[in-house]
Amino acid sequence: MTLIEHIIKGDEKAFRLFYEETYAKLFSFSLKHTSNNEVSKEIVQEAYVVLWEKKNTILPKKAVFEAYLYTVVKRKCIAFYKQKIVACKTMVDTTGTAMEIPDEQGADMRPDLYALLDVLPSRQRLIIELVKLRGLSYKEVASELNISERTVETHLRRAFTRLRLEAKYFSIITIYFLTLT
């Protein structure tokens, strides 16, 4: 009988062995996506709990079990970032101006946000501020600036391309704040 077949039958020792074989790679995968040790540990632990609970519904092959774990971890990492995005959205006041948003170290995010925007040409910066910070639609921005909606899209695409290149110097939360839709 294979290790996976033992797990399906409820063998906790077999599950512990599978856990020991796969934990390090799964944790690294999660850490790569969250950049947070504690969150990664929690996500991986939750993934193993889900696997244990659903062990009878998964094909009894090691590769399938591992793929299932990676899928659960990936989805939990996405959920983690969605929570961060929601937290950022709630920190923007109703007038659409950025409030002081602390990062993990407790520092004010506004200087980072505006310093990051400073690398952009003035037109791209203006369009990002109108769309992302003030919440205007592409159509409203196009009308206000007397340009086409397609031009607004082009400026945003170019701006985000530039910001991604510059982003290595700024916190990830700043980038997610800017990419809110």
Short mmCIF file of C-alpha atoms in Angstrom, two decimals, residues 48-175:
data_model
loop_
_atom_site.label_atom_id
_atom_site.label_comp_id
_atom_site.label_asym_id
_atom_site.label_seq_id
_atom_site.Cartn_x
_atom_site.Cartn_y
_atom_site.Cartn_z
CA TYR A 48 -2.80 20.56 5.23
CA VAL A 49 -5.99 20.70 7.28
CA VAL A 50 -8.02 21.07 4.08
CA LEU A 51 -6.11 18.16 2.52
CA TRP A 52 -6.79 15.96 5.54
CA GLU A 53 -10.47 16.82 5.51
CA LYS A 54 -10.80 16.16 1.75
CA LYS A 55 -8.40 13.20 1.52
CA ASN A 56 -11.17 10.83 0.45
CA THR A 57 -12.20 12.98 -2.52
CA ILE A 58 -8.76 13.29 -4.13
CA LEU A 59 -7.19 10.79 -6.52
CA PRO A 60 -4.83 8.51 -4.57
CA LYS A 61 -1.62 9.65 -6.25
CA LYS A 62 1.18 11.61 -4.61
CA ALA A 63 1.45 14.09 -7.49
CA VAL A 64 -2.29 14.81 -7.27
CA PHE A 65 -2.10 15.34 -3.49
CA GLU A 66 0.82 17.73 -3.91
CA ALA A 67 -0.90 19.60 -6.74
CA TYR A 68 -3.99 19.90 -4.58
CA LEU A 69 -1.91 21.38 -1.74
CA TYR A 70 -0.27 23.92 -4.05
CA THR A 71 -3.67 24.93 -5.39
CA VAL A 72 -5.04 25.45 -1.88
CA VAL A 73 -1.96 27.49 -0.90
CA LYS A 74 -2.16 29.58 -4.07
CA ARG A 75 -5.83 30.37 -3.41
CA LYS A 76 -5.10 31.26 0.20
CA CYS A 77 -2.28 33.59 -0.91
CA ILE A 78 -4.70 35.28 -3.30
CA ALA A 79 -7.24 35.61 -0.48
CA PHE A 80 -4.50 37.14 1.71
CA TYR A 81 -3.83 39.83 -0.91
CA LYS A 82 -7.53 40.45 -1.42
CA GLN A 83 -7.78 41.14 2.31
CA LYS A 84 -4.89 43.59 2.05
CA ILE A 85 -6.58 45.31 -0.87
CA VAL A 86 -9.86 45.57 1.02
CA ALA A 87 -7.96 47.02 3.99
CA CYS A 88 -6.41 49.61 1.67
CA LYS A 89 -9.76 50.48 0.14
CA THR A 90 -11.23 51.15 3.56
CA MET A 91 -8.36 53.52 4.27
CA VAL A 92 -9.25 55.83 1.43
CA ASP A 93 -11.73 58.46 2.55
CA THR A 94 -14.90 59.31 0.66
CA THR A 95 -13.36 62.28 -1.15
CA GLY A 96 -10.97 59.89 -2.85
CA THR A 97 -7.82 61.26 -1.28
CA ALA A 98 -5.31 58.90 0.25
CA MET A 99 -5.27 58.90 4.02
CA GLU A 100 -2.23 57.98 6.07
CA ILE A 101 -1.91 54.23 5.65
CA PRO A 102 0.64 52.43 7.81
CA ASP A 103 2.67 49.56 6.39
CA GLU A 104 3.84 46.59 8.46
CA GLN A 105 6.55 48.68 10.11
CA GLY A 106 4.06 51.41 11.06
CA ALA A 107 5.50 53.99 8.68
CA ASP A 108 3.31 56.42 6.78
CA MET A 109 2.60 55.15 3.28
CA ARG A 110 1.78 58.49 1.65
CA PRO A 111 5.38 59.58 1.08
CA ASP A 112 6.12 56.23 -0.60
CA LEU A 113 3.00 56.49 -2.73
CA TYR A 114 3.74 60.00 -3.92
CA ALA A 115 7.45 59.32 -4.31
CA LEU A 116 6.56 56.36 -6.50
CA LEU A 117 4.20 58.51 -8.58
CA ASP A 118 6.93 61.13 -8.98
CA VAL A 119 8.84 58.84 -11.34
CA LEU A 120 6.01 59.12 -13.88
CA PRO A 121 5.58 61.73 -16.60
CA SER A 122 3.09 64.38 -15.49
CA ARG A 123 0.26 63.18 -17.77
CA GLN A 124 0.51 59.57 -16.56
CA ARG A 125 0.67 60.70 -12.95
CA LEU A 126 -2.41 62.88 -13.41
CA ILE A 127 -4.37 60.03 -14.99
CA ILE A 128 -3.40 57.59 -12.21
CA GLU A 129 -4.43 60.12 -9.59
CA LEU A 130 -7.78 60.69 -11.30
CA VAL A 131 -8.56 57.02 -11.89
CA LYS A 132 -7.03 55.31 -8.85
CA LEU A 133 -7.06 57.94 -6.13
CA ARG A 134 -10.16 59.95 -7.01
CA GLY A 135 -12.06 56.97 -8.45
CA LEU A 136 -13.09 58.52 -11.75
CA SER A 137 -14.04 56.24 -14.62
CA TYR A 138 -11.99 56.16 -17.83
CA LYS A 139 -14.84 57.97 -19.55
CA GLU A 140 -14.89 60.76 -16.93
CA VAL A 141 -11.12 61.19 -17.13
CA ALA A 142 -11.22 61.25 -20.94
CA SER A 143 -13.92 63.91 -20.85
CA GLU A 144 -12.12 66.01 -18.23
CA LEU A 145 -8.78 65.90 -20.11
CA ASN A 146 -10.33 66.06 -23.58
CA ILE A 147 -8.72 62.80 -24.72
CA SER A 148 -10.11 59.42 -25.79
CA GLU A 149 -10.82 56.58 -23.36
CA ARG A 150 -8.27 54.52 -25.29
CA THR A 151 -5.62 57.16 -24.54
CA VAL A 152 -6.50 56.95 -20.85
CA GLU A 153 -6.02 53.16 -21.00
CA THR A 154 -2.70 53.57 -22.81
CA HIS A 155 -1.40 56.07 -20.25
CA LEU A 156 -2.43 53.76 -17.38
CA ARG A 157 -0.82 50.72 -18.99
CA ARG A 158 2.45 52.60 -19.57
CA ALA A 159 2.34 54.05 -16.06
CA PHE A 160 1.89 50.66 -14.43
CA THR A 161 4.65 49.19 -16.56
CA ARG A 162 6.99 51.93 -15.33
CA LEU A 163 5.79 51.57 -11.74
CA ARG A 164 6.47 47.84 -11.76
CA LEU A 165 10.06 48.55 -12.77
CA GLU A 166 10.42 51.11 -9.99
CA ALA A 167 8.46 49.04 -7.46
CA LYS A 168 11.43 47.11 -6.16
CA TYR A 169 12.27 50.20 -4.12
CA PHE A 170 8.82 50.53 -2.54
CA SER A 171 6.62 48.40 -0.34
CA ILE A 172 4.29 45.86 -1.93
CA ILE A 173 1.29 47.41 -0.17
CA THR A 174 1.93 50.67 -2.01
CA ILE A 175 1.77 48.87 -5.34
#
